[in-house]
Short mmCIF file of C-alpha atoms and ligand atoms in Angstrom, two decimals:
data_model
loop_
_atom_site.label_atom_id
_atom_site.label_comp_id
_atom_site.label_asym_id
_atom_site.label_seq_id
_atom_site.Cartn_x
_atom_site.Cartn_y
_atom_site.Cartn_z
CA MET A 1 19.91 3.82 12.91
CA ALA A 2 19.08 0.38 14.60
CA ASP A 3 16.26 -1.61 13.65
CA MET A 4 13.26 -1.72 16.42
CA LEU A 5 10.22 -3.22 17.27
CA ASP A 6 7.92 -0.67 19.37
CA TRP A 7 5.81 -2.63 21.58
CA THR A 8 4.58 0.44 23.28
CA SER A 9 1.06 0.17 21.86
CA ALA A 10 0.79 -3.58 21.31
CA ASP A 11 -1.95 -3.71 24.48
CA SER A 12 0.12 -6.51 25.88
CA GLU A 13 -1.57 -5.98 29.29
CA LYS A 14 -4.93 -6.82 27.64
CA LEU A 15 -3.70 -10.40 26.29
CA ASP A 16 -2.83 -13.62 28.03
CA ILE A 17 0.81 -13.72 26.70
CA ALA A 18 2.28 -15.39 29.72
CA THR A 19 0.66 -18.63 28.60
CA TYR A 20 2.60 -18.65 25.36
CA GLU A 21 5.78 -17.24 27.08
CA LYS A 22 5.51 -20.25 29.57
CA ARG A 23 5.81 -22.46 26.36
CA ALA A 24 9.66 -20.71 25.33
CA GLU A 25 11.50 -24.03 26.49
CA GLU A 26 9.16 -26.40 24.98
CA MET A 27 9.42 -24.26 21.47
CA ALA A 28 13.25 -24.11 21.98
CA GLY A 29 13.64 -27.76 22.33
CA ARG A 30 11.36 -27.98 18.90
CA LEU A 31 13.60 -25.55 17.22
CA ARG A 32 16.61 -27.64 18.16
CA GLU A 33 15.07 -30.74 17.26
CA GLU A 34 13.74 -29.60 13.95
CA THR A 35 16.79 -27.89 12.87
CA SER A 36 19.51 -30.36 13.79
CA ALA A 37 16.97 -33.08 11.88
CA GLY A 38 17.39 -30.61 8.70
CA ARG A 39 13.81 -29.94 8.79
CA LEU A 40 13.97 -26.00 8.83
CA PRO A 41 16.13 -24.95 6.00
CA PHE A 42 14.55 -21.62 6.05
CA LEU A 43 16.52 -21.42 9.44
CA THR A 44 19.97 -22.81 8.77
CA MET A 45 20.19 -22.19 5.02
CA PRO A 46 22.54 -25.02 4.55
CA TYR A 47 22.25 -24.61 0.66
CA MET A 48 23.51 -20.92 0.73
CA ALA A 49 27.33 -21.37 -0.05
CA LYS A 50 26.71 -23.44 -2.92
CA LEU A 51 24.16 -21.11 -3.96
CA LYS A 52 26.04 -18.05 -3.98
CA GLN A 53 28.52 -19.61 -6.03
CA GLU A 54 26.02 -20.81 -8.74
CA LEU A 55 24.61 -16.89 -8.64
CA ALA A 56 27.83 -15.58 -9.20
CA ASP A 57 28.14 -17.91 -12.42
CA LEU A 58 24.77 -17.03 -13.48
CA LYS A 59 25.18 -13.48 -13.10
CA GLU A 60 27.89 -13.70 -15.82
CA ARG A 61 25.60 -15.49 -18.01
CA PHE A 62 22.35 -13.12 -17.19
CA LYS A 63 24.83 -10.35 -18.92
CA GLY A 64 23.61 -11.74 -22.29
CA PHE A 65 19.87 -11.23 -21.66
CA ASP A 66 17.53 -8.08 -21.14
CA HIS A 67 14.44 -10.00 -20.34
CA MET A 68 13.87 -12.63 -17.56
CA LEU A 69 10.39 -14.15 -17.50
CA LEU A 70 9.68 -15.83 -14.44
CA LEU A 71 7.13 -18.71 -14.59
CA GLY A 72 5.70 -19.47 -10.85
CA ILE A 73 3.11 -18.65 -8.53
CA GLY A 74 2.30 -18.12 -4.72
CA GLY A 75 5.47 -18.62 -2.90
CA SER A 76 7.30 -19.28 -6.05
CA ALA A 77 6.62 -15.50 -7.26
CA LEU A 78 5.69 -13.41 -4.28
CA GLY A 79 9.11 -12.88 -2.75
CA ALA A 80 10.55 -12.26 -6.15
CA ARG A 81 7.83 -9.69 -6.76
CA ALA A 82 8.42 -7.83 -3.27
CA LEU A 83 12.14 -7.91 -3.97
CA GLN A 84 11.61 -6.48 -7.24
CA LYS A 85 9.23 -3.51 -6.19
CA ALA A 86 11.59 -2.78 -3.02
CA PHE A 87 14.96 -3.02 -4.51
CA PHE A 88 14.33 -2.35 -8.41
CA PRO A 89 11.88 0.33 -8.63
CA GLN A 90 13.67 1.56 -12.07
CA GLN A 91 11.72 -0.87 -14.20
CA ASP A 92 8.28 1.15 -12.89
CA GLN A 93 9.74 4.68 -13.82
CA PRO A 94 9.43 6.25 -17.07
CA ASP A 95 12.97 6.29 -18.36
CA HIS A 96 13.71 2.41 -17.89
CA THR A 97 14.71 0.09 -20.79
CA CYS A 98 16.53 -2.78 -19.75
CA PRO A 99 16.90 -5.06 -17.89
CA CYS A 100 13.51 -6.39 -16.99
CA LEU A 101 11.97 -8.97 -14.98
CA TRP A 102 8.49 -10.03 -15.85
CA ILE A 103 6.81 -12.34 -13.16
CA ALA A 104 3.68 -14.41 -14.44
CA ASP A 105 1.81 -15.55 -11.64
CA ASN A 106 -1.41 -16.04 -12.80
CA VAL A 107 -3.60 -17.56 -15.64
CA ASP A 108 -3.63 -14.18 -17.52
CA ALA A 109 -3.95 -14.99 -21.51
CA TYR A 110 -3.51 -11.01 -22.23
CA ALA A 111 -0.11 -11.08 -20.12
CA LEU A 112 0.91 -14.32 -21.71
CA GLU A 113 0.04 -13.09 -25.22
CA ALA A 114 2.14 -10.27 -24.84
CA TYR A 115 5.06 -11.59 -23.50
CA LEU A 116 5.17 -13.93 -26.40
CA ALA A 117 4.26 -11.14 -28.84
CA LYS A 118 6.67 -8.56 -27.47
CA LEU A 119 9.83 -10.45 -25.91
CA ASP A 120 12.61 -10.57 -28.08
CA PRO A 121 13.16 -14.31 -27.66
CA THR A 122 17.08 -13.93 -28.23
CA LYS A 123 17.26 -11.58 -25.17
CA THR A 124 14.94 -13.34 -22.95
CA ILE A 125 15.90 -16.16 -20.25
CA VAL A 126 12.73 -17.93 -19.05
CA VAL A 127 12.87 -19.34 -15.56
CA THR A 128 10.19 -21.79 -14.10
CA VAL A 129 10.10 -22.01 -10.54
CA SER A 130 8.12 -24.77 -9.18
CA LYS A 131 9.16 -26.85 -6.08
CA SER A 132 6.66 -29.61 -6.98
CA GLY A 133 7.08 -28.99 -10.93
CA GLY A 134 3.32 -30.08 -10.93
CA THR A 135 1.82 -26.65 -10.71
CA ILE A 136 -0.54 -26.46 -13.83
CA GLU A 137 -0.50 -22.60 -13.60
CA THR A 138 3.33 -22.69 -14.08
CA VAL A 139 4.01 -25.73 -15.95
CA GLY A 140 1.27 -25.00 -18.18
CA GLN A 141 2.92 -21.49 -19.23
CA TYR A 142 6.35 -23.50 -19.38
CA PHE A 143 4.64 -25.60 -22.34
CA ILE A 144 3.76 -22.77 -24.13
CA LEU A 145 6.93 -20.61 -23.52
CA LYS A 146 8.99 -23.70 -24.74
CA GLU A 147 7.39 -24.11 -27.71
CA TRP A 148 8.06 -20.26 -28.44
CA ALA A 149 11.67 -20.64 -27.75
CA GLN A 150 12.16 -24.05 -29.66
CA LYS A 151 10.28 -22.13 -32.76
CA HIS A 152 12.31 -18.89 -32.54
CA LEU A 153 15.70 -20.33 -31.20
CA GLY A 154 15.94 -23.91 -32.46
CA ASP A 155 18.34 -26.14 -30.63
CA ALA A 156 19.53 -23.36 -28.47
CA TRP A 157 16.05 -22.76 -26.51
CA THR A 158 17.63 -24.98 -23.34
CA LYS A 159 20.40 -22.08 -23.21
CA HIS A 160 17.41 -19.86 -22.79
CA MET A 161 15.72 -21.64 -19.95
CA LEU A 162 16.46 -21.83 -16.25
CA LEU A 163 14.53 -24.59 -13.98
CA VAL A 164 14.17 -24.21 -10.04
CA THR A 165 12.57 -27.16 -9.03
CA ASP A 166 13.04 -30.12 -6.54
CA GLU A 167 16.39 -31.54 -6.61
CA GLU A 168 15.17 -35.24 -7.57
CA LYS A 169 11.53 -35.22 -8.25
CA GLY A 170 8.67 -33.74 -10.56
CA PHE A 171 7.99 -32.82 -14.17
CA LEU A 172 10.70 -30.13 -14.38
CA ARG A 173 13.38 -32.35 -12.98
CA GLY A 174 12.73 -34.78 -15.44
CA GLU A 175 12.61 -31.85 -17.79
CA ALA A 176 15.96 -30.87 -16.96
CA ASN A 177 17.31 -34.05 -17.05
CA LYS A 178 15.95 -35.03 -20.57
CA HIS A 179 16.94 -31.77 -22.41
CA GLY A 180 20.16 -30.76 -20.10
CA ILE A 181 18.62 -27.83 -19.06
CA HIS A 182 20.27 -25.79 -16.24
CA ALA A 183 18.35 -26.38 -13.12
CA LEU A 184 18.51 -25.23 -9.54
CA PRO A 185 17.39 -27.13 -6.38
CA VAL A 186 14.69 -25.99 -4.07
CA PRO A 187 16.23 -27.59 -0.98
CA ASP A 188 13.92 -30.25 0.95
CA HIS A 189 11.54 -29.02 3.46
CA LEU A 190 11.80 -25.63 2.19
CA GLY A 191 7.98 -24.58 1.11
CA GLY A 192 7.48 -21.96 -1.51
CA ARG A 193 6.36 -19.26 0.89
CA TYR A 194 9.70 -19.63 3.13
CA SER A 195 11.77 -19.87 -0.14
CA VAL A 196 12.64 -16.42 -1.06
CA LEU A 197 15.74 -16.58 0.38
CA SER A 198 16.67 -19.61 -2.09
CA ALA A 199 17.26 -20.04 -5.55
CA VAL A 200 13.65 -19.07 -6.03
CA GLY A 201 13.95 -15.43 -4.78
CA LEU A 202 17.79 -14.88 -5.36
CA ILE A 203 17.94 -15.96 -9.14
CA PRO A 204 15.67 -12.84 -9.87
CA ALA A 205 17.23 -11.02 -7.21
CA ALA A 206 20.75 -11.80 -8.83
CA PHE A 207 19.10 -10.65 -12.44
CA MET A 208 17.97 -7.27 -11.08
CA GLY A 209 21.54 -6.85 -9.50
CA ILE A 210 20.11 -6.64 -5.72
CA ASP A 211 22.74 -7.03 -3.21
CA ILE A 212 22.34 -10.83 -2.12
CA ASP A 213 24.88 -10.93 0.40
CA ALA A 214 23.29 -8.05 2.22
CA LEU A 215 19.87 -9.91 2.24
CA VAL A 216 21.12 -13.01 3.62
CA GLU A 217 23.37 -10.89 6.05
CA GLY A 218 20.19 -9.63 7.40
CA ALA A 219 18.19 -13.00 7.54
CA ARG A 220 21.16 -14.81 9.46
CA GLU A 221 21.03 -11.73 12.23
CA ILE A 222 17.98 -12.84 12.85
CA VAL A 223 17.70 -16.57 12.52
CA GLY A 224 21.55 -17.28 13.97
CA PRO A 225 20.74 -17.18 17.53
CA LEU A 226 17.83 -19.81 16.94
CA THR A 227 19.87 -22.56 15.07
CA GLU A 228 22.42 -22.77 17.96
CA ASP A 229 22.57 -26.32 19.04
CA ASN A 230 22.10 -25.40 23.06
CA LEU A 231 19.28 -22.81 22.02
CA SER A 232 17.61 -22.34 25.56
CA GLY A 233 14.08 -21.20 26.41
CA LYS A 234 15.44 -18.22 28.13
CA VAL A 235 17.28 -16.92 24.95
CA LEU A 236 14.13 -17.70 22.85
CA GLU A 237 12.08 -15.82 25.08
CA GLN A 238 13.98 -12.62 24.50
CA HIS A 239 13.90 -13.08 20.51
CA SER A 240 11.92 -10.93 18.60
CA ALA A 241 10.35 -13.77 16.65
CA PHE A 242 8.94 -15.57 19.74
CA GLN A 243 7.74 -12.50 21.31
CA LEU A 244 5.88 -11.83 17.97
CA ALA A 245 4.65 -15.27 17.85
CA ALA A 246 3.59 -15.13 21.55
CA TRP A 247 1.58 -11.66 20.79
CA ALA A 248 -0.05 -13.30 17.99
CA ALA A 249 -1.41 -16.47 19.54
CA ALA A 250 -2.42 -14.60 22.43
CA LEU A 251 -4.38 -11.80 19.99
CA GLN A 252 -6.31 -14.70 18.73
CA ASP A 253 -7.21 -15.98 21.72
CA LYS A 254 -9.15 -12.70 22.27
CA GLY A 255 -10.99 -12.69 19.15
CA PHE A 256 -8.31 -10.54 17.20
CA ASP A 257 -8.59 -12.78 14.17
CA GLU A 258 -7.42 -10.11 11.56
CA MET A 259 -3.71 -9.06 11.09
CA ILE A 260 -3.18 -5.96 9.39
CA PHE A 261 0.26 -5.43 7.48
CA PHE A 262 0.57 -1.57 7.21
CA ALA A 263 3.82 -0.79 5.03
CA TYR A 264 4.69 2.88 5.05
CA ILE A 265 7.68 2.03 3.29
CA PRO A 266 5.98 2.61 -0.01
CA LEU A 267 8.69 0.84 -2.02
CA TRP A 268 7.92 -2.06 0.34
CA ALA A 269 4.30 -2.42 -0.34
CA SER A 270 4.61 -5.53 -2.13
CA PHE A 271 6.12 -7.48 1.13
CA GLY A 272 2.15 -7.04 2.18
CA ASP A 273 1.51 -9.43 -0.58
CA TRP A 274 4.21 -11.82 0.35
CA PHE A 275 3.30 -11.57 4.30
CA ALA A 276 -0.23 -12.49 3.31
CA GLN A 277 0.45 -15.57 1.91
CA LEU A 278 2.96 -16.70 4.18
CA TRP A 279 0.59 -15.93 7.36
CA ALA A 280 -2.57 -17.47 5.75
CA GLU A 281 -1.32 -20.57 4.13
CA SER A 282 0.72 -20.96 7.27
CA LEU A 283 -1.64 -20.50 9.88
CA GLY A 284 -5.32 -20.79 8.47
CA LYS A 285 -5.94 -24.20 10.07
CA GLU A 286 -8.32 -26.42 11.62
CA GLY A 287 -10.83 -23.05 11.79
CA LYS A 288 -8.06 -21.05 13.48
CA GLY A 289 -5.66 -18.30 12.36
CA SER A 290 -5.91 -14.56 11.75
CA GLN A 291 -6.83 -13.32 8.36
CA PRO A 292 -4.09 -10.94 6.89
CA ILE A 293 -4.69 -7.95 5.25
CA PRO A 294 -1.88 -6.12 3.39
CA ALA A 295 -2.36 -2.44 3.49
CA ILE A 296 -0.04 0.47 2.19
CA GLY A 297 0.91 3.56 3.85
CA VAL A 298 -0.53 6.31 2.83
CA THR A 299 -2.46 4.96 0.01
CA ASP A 300 -4.90 3.04 2.14
CA GLN A 301 -5.42 5.87 4.52
CA HIS A 302 -7.74 6.99 1.77
CA SER A 303 -9.40 3.37 0.99
CA VAL A 304 -9.67 0.78 3.60
CA ASN A 305 -8.58 2.78 6.80
CA GLN A 306 -12.02 3.63 7.76
CA MET A 307 -12.95 -0.20 8.11
CA PHE A 308 -9.54 -0.37 10.36
CA MET A 309 -10.28 2.43 12.71
CA ASP A 310 -14.24 1.85 13.11
CA GLY A 311 -14.95 -1.33 11.93
CA ILE A 312 -15.63 -4.68 13.97
CA ARG A 313 -12.62 -4.46 16.88
CA ASN A 314 -10.98 -7.71 15.57
CA LYS A 315 -7.89 -6.13 14.12
CA ALA A 316 -4.43 -6.10 15.04
CA CYS A 317 -1.52 -4.39 12.99
CA LEU A 318 2.22 -4.93 12.23
CA PHE A 319 2.92 -1.44 10.96
CA LEU A 320 6.13 -1.02 9.09
CA THR A 321 7.95 2.31 8.71
CA CYS A 322 11.50 3.88 8.40
CA PRO A 323 12.21 7.10 9.60
CA ASN A 324 15.25 7.12 6.96
CA LEU A 325 13.18 7.28 3.90
CA PRO A 326 14.52 9.92 1.18
CA ALA A 327 13.78 13.30 1.84
CA GLY A 328 12.43 13.99 -1.79
CA PRO A 329 11.61 17.24 -3.31
CA ARG A 330 11.06 20.48 -0.93
CA PHE A 331 7.40 21.94 -1.23
CA PRO A 332 7.56 25.35 -2.81
CA ALA A 333 7.73 28.47 -0.64
CA ASP A 334 4.99 30.30 -2.23
CA LEU A 335 2.08 27.85 -1.29
CA PRO A 336 -1.39 29.24 -0.43
CA ASP A 337 -1.71 30.17 2.91
CA GLN A 338 -4.23 26.76 3.44
CA PHE A 339 -1.06 24.87 2.96
CA ASP A 340 1.28 26.80 4.78
CA TYR A 341 1.74 24.02 6.98
CA VAL A 342 4.25 22.20 4.29
CA ARG A 343 5.85 25.15 2.70
CA ASN A 344 9.52 24.65 2.30
CA LYS A 345 9.24 21.17 4.14
CA ASP A 346 10.60 18.33 2.40
CA PHE A 347 7.88 15.86 0.60
CA GLY A 348 9.34 13.01 2.49
CA GLU A 349 8.14 14.71 5.70
CA LEU A 350 4.63 13.94 5.03
CA ILE A 351 4.92 10.34 5.02
CA GLN A 352 6.60 10.37 8.37
CA ALA A 353 3.71 12.51 9.79
CA GLU A 354 1.00 10.38 8.32
CA ALA A 355 2.68 7.36 9.67
CA LEU A 356 2.67 8.70 13.04
CA GLY A 357 -1.23 10.31 12.72
CA THR A 358 -2.21 6.77 11.48
CA ARG A 359 -0.45 4.51 13.80
CA MET A 360 -1.56 6.74 16.55
CA ALA A 361 -5.13 6.63 15.70
CA LEU A 362 -5.42 3.07 15.20
CA SER A 363 -3.75 2.83 18.58
CA GLN A 364 -6.69 4.99 19.91
CA ASN A 365 -9.13 3.14 18.37
CA GLY A 366 -8.36 -0.37 19.94
CA VAL A 367 -6.30 -1.84 17.46
CA PRO A 368 -3.10 -3.73 19.18
CA LEU A 369 -0.10 -2.50 17.13
CA VAL A 370 3.68 -3.28 16.90
CA GLU A 371 5.77 -1.10 14.86
CA MET A 372 8.63 -2.73 12.91
CA ARG A 373 10.86 0.38 12.50
CA MET A 374 13.26 -0.26 10.22
CA GLY A 375 16.58 1.91 10.55
CA GLU A 376 17.30 1.81 6.54
CA ASP A 377 15.09 0.80 3.70
CA GLY A 378 17.98 -1.38 2.22
CA PRO A 379 18.47 -5.35 1.29
CA LYS A 380 19.75 -5.89 4.78
CA GLN A 381 16.68 -4.80 6.46
CA ALA A 382 14.37 -6.84 4.21
CA GLY A 383 16.55 -9.80 4.75
CA LYS A 384 15.76 -9.45 8.66
CA LEU A 385 12.23 -8.86 8.00
CA ILE A 386 11.90 -11.87 5.81
CA ALA A 387 13.66 -13.89 8.49
CA LEU A 388 11.42 -12.17 11.27
CA LEU A 389 8.38 -12.73 10.05
CA GLY A 390 8.80 -16.21 8.56
CA THR A 391 10.21 -17.11 11.97
CA ALA A 392 7.46 -15.64 13.78
CA THR A 393 5.13 -17.35 11.57
CA ILE A 394 6.40 -20.80 12.09
CA LEU A 395 6.36 -20.25 16.15
CA THR A 396 3.05 -18.65 16.15
CA GLY A 397 1.82 -21.86 14.16
CA TRP A 398 3.35 -24.05 16.84
CA LEU A 399 2.12 -22.26 19.61
CA MET A 400 -1.63 -22.52 17.89
CA GLY A 401 -1.17 -26.20 17.67
CA ILE A 402 -0.87 -26.37 13.96
CA ASN A 403 1.36 -27.31 11.35
CA PRO A 404 2.28 -23.86 9.63
CA LEU A 405 4.37 -25.67 6.76
CA ASP A 406 1.64 -27.30 5.11
CA GLN A 407 -1.35 -26.05 3.16
CA PRO A 408 -3.81 -29.10 2.33
CA ALA A 409 -6.91 -26.99 2.24
CA VAL A 410 -5.96 -25.46 -0.98
CA GLU A 411 -5.96 -28.96 -2.51
CA LEU A 412 -9.50 -29.47 -3.14
CA GLY A 413 -10.05 -26.42 -5.65
CA LYS A 414 -7.15 -27.66 -7.45
CA ARG A 415 -8.63 -30.83 -7.90
CA LEU A 416 -12.20 -29.76 -9.06
CA ALA A 417 -10.40 -27.58 -11.61
CA LYS A 418 -8.53 -30.60 -12.83
CA ALA A 419 -11.63 -32.52 -12.95
CA ARG A 420 -12.68 -30.05 -14.84
CA MET A 421 -10.30 -30.21 -17.43
CA ASN A 422 -11.19 -33.93 -17.59
CA ALA A 423 -8.06 -35.14 -15.77
CA ASP A 424 -7.60 -38.93 -15.70
CA GLY A 425 -8.89 -40.39 -12.34
CA LEU A 426 -10.54 -37.73 -10.07
CA GLU A 427 -13.90 -39.48 -10.55
CA GLU A 428 -15.49 -38.49 -7.17
CA GLU A 429 -14.74 -34.95 -7.96
CA LYS A 430 -15.89 -35.37 -11.27
CA ALA A 431 -19.37 -36.58 -9.88
CA ASP A 432 -19.28 -33.74 -7.47
CA LEU A 433 -18.82 -31.25 -10.14
CA ASN A 434 -21.63 -32.60 -12.00
CA ASN A 435 -23.99 -32.27 -8.86
CA PHE A 436 -22.61 -28.96 -8.74
CA LEU A 437 -23.40 -27.61 -12.26
CA THR A 438 -26.61 -29.26 -12.33
CA ALA A 439 -28.36 -28.37 -9.29
CA ASP A 440 -30.98 -25.69 -9.52
CA ARG A 441 -29.30 -22.41 -9.38
CA ASP A 442 -30.58 -18.88 -8.19
CA ILE A 443 -29.09 -16.76 -11.29
CA ARG A 444 -30.49 -13.33 -11.53
CA GLU A 445 -29.59 -11.05 -14.57
CA PHE A 446 -28.07 -7.55 -13.51
O1 PA5 B 1 3.83 -21.79 -0.20
C1 PA5 B 1 3.68 -22.42 -1.12
O2 PA5 B 1 4.11 -23.77 -0.67
C2 PA5 B 1 2.82 -22.65 -2.20
O3 PA5 B 1 2.08 -21.23 -2.31
C3 PA5 B 1 3.52 -22.92 -3.32
O4 PA5 B 1 4.77 -22.12 -3.41
C4 PA5 B 1 2.79 -22.64 -4.73
O5 PA5 B 1 1.43 -23.43 -4.37
C5 PA5 B 1 3.55 -22.98 -6.14
O6 PA5 B 1 3.80 -24.49 -5.71
P1 PA5 B 1 5.16 -24.83 -6.54
O7 PA5 B 1 6.75 -24.15 -6.14
O8 PA5 B 1 5.40 -26.19 -6.20
O9 PA5 B 1 4.58 -24.64 -8.19
#
């Protein structure tokens, strides 16, 4: 079954999409320029052949390990988790023993203590993923795991480490060089949230035995036409990524400033968190953008759906489905009459009916919606989804007139936290903190 976008409920006729469609030629020119200058490796993937070779070698090495502990945050972790939840569900099932992937993407002392106490160092490989090599949440955990590995493994500790970081710069690259730790590069110009199909996401994928070729093949199907030297506006206009971008930009003009990502492929729910970061960090700029809202079908029908249906009419929706999900067990024949409508039916029919019901209801309640209907729920389709949404995000940003590849506004909080820890310099931040903490505060016991 083919993968489809269903635009029937997109409410396109109520939006001024034409304004953005007219810019297809300009956007095609920009894509040509950026790809030929090597600034969009998300699309061109020039690193892939070498990476696949390295992954093949690593897979042999991984056979000696039961556990992979991935240290990373944001774009250095969310793609890996989405792949894990989608294609390695056995780890969450009752009879699973090993291999196991653990993702440490927070400053969570409980979790870190548990890893230190319960993981067998001789059977664990620690993968530290940080493009900048300076993210304290990640590097801080690296320091602690390094000490742990050295204590338990002596000189062999470096064999239990893998680094994924900038090819030349940063603290982690220095660690690789100093200790001879195997390190794979995050290519230049490949920001964290666009990096799942690089060493960042594919190393954990290889550890879990996920079909990397299929992921990449799916992505290439989407990005292939966009990386042609002679890409024209006419071709771009027909491309789903551009059509989604024009729709998203036009929605914002009409006050639709929230974008739901409603996943009715339960195992793919974590793509919602991946999408949320992609969309928010890329597009939340200069007072513009739409707030991504990840939601899980059907779980969130019994949670946030009331707000989607009847709250502020500012929401649009990307609605992810797959009619080809497993049928699951059958409902018994001897059900009470009250439930006769499911008698002898497959459990899997229920999610399809609920997806249809919610999709229709959202649409009837004025939520512009595009259904992303995947023919299958395999890695090839996931690769397509990753590439489609990543490209659509970049194009939406360009149409909005912002840079979708940076995230400058997140720096302030990081600098203030560092000032709080008394990092060198940051005198202005330290003074601001002092003012903040010493100002009269309105604090009430509850
Ligand atoms: O998308 C991004 O660029 C960010 O979310 C980063 O992935 C995140 O801040 C982690 O950065 P780094 O990989 O440099 O540790």
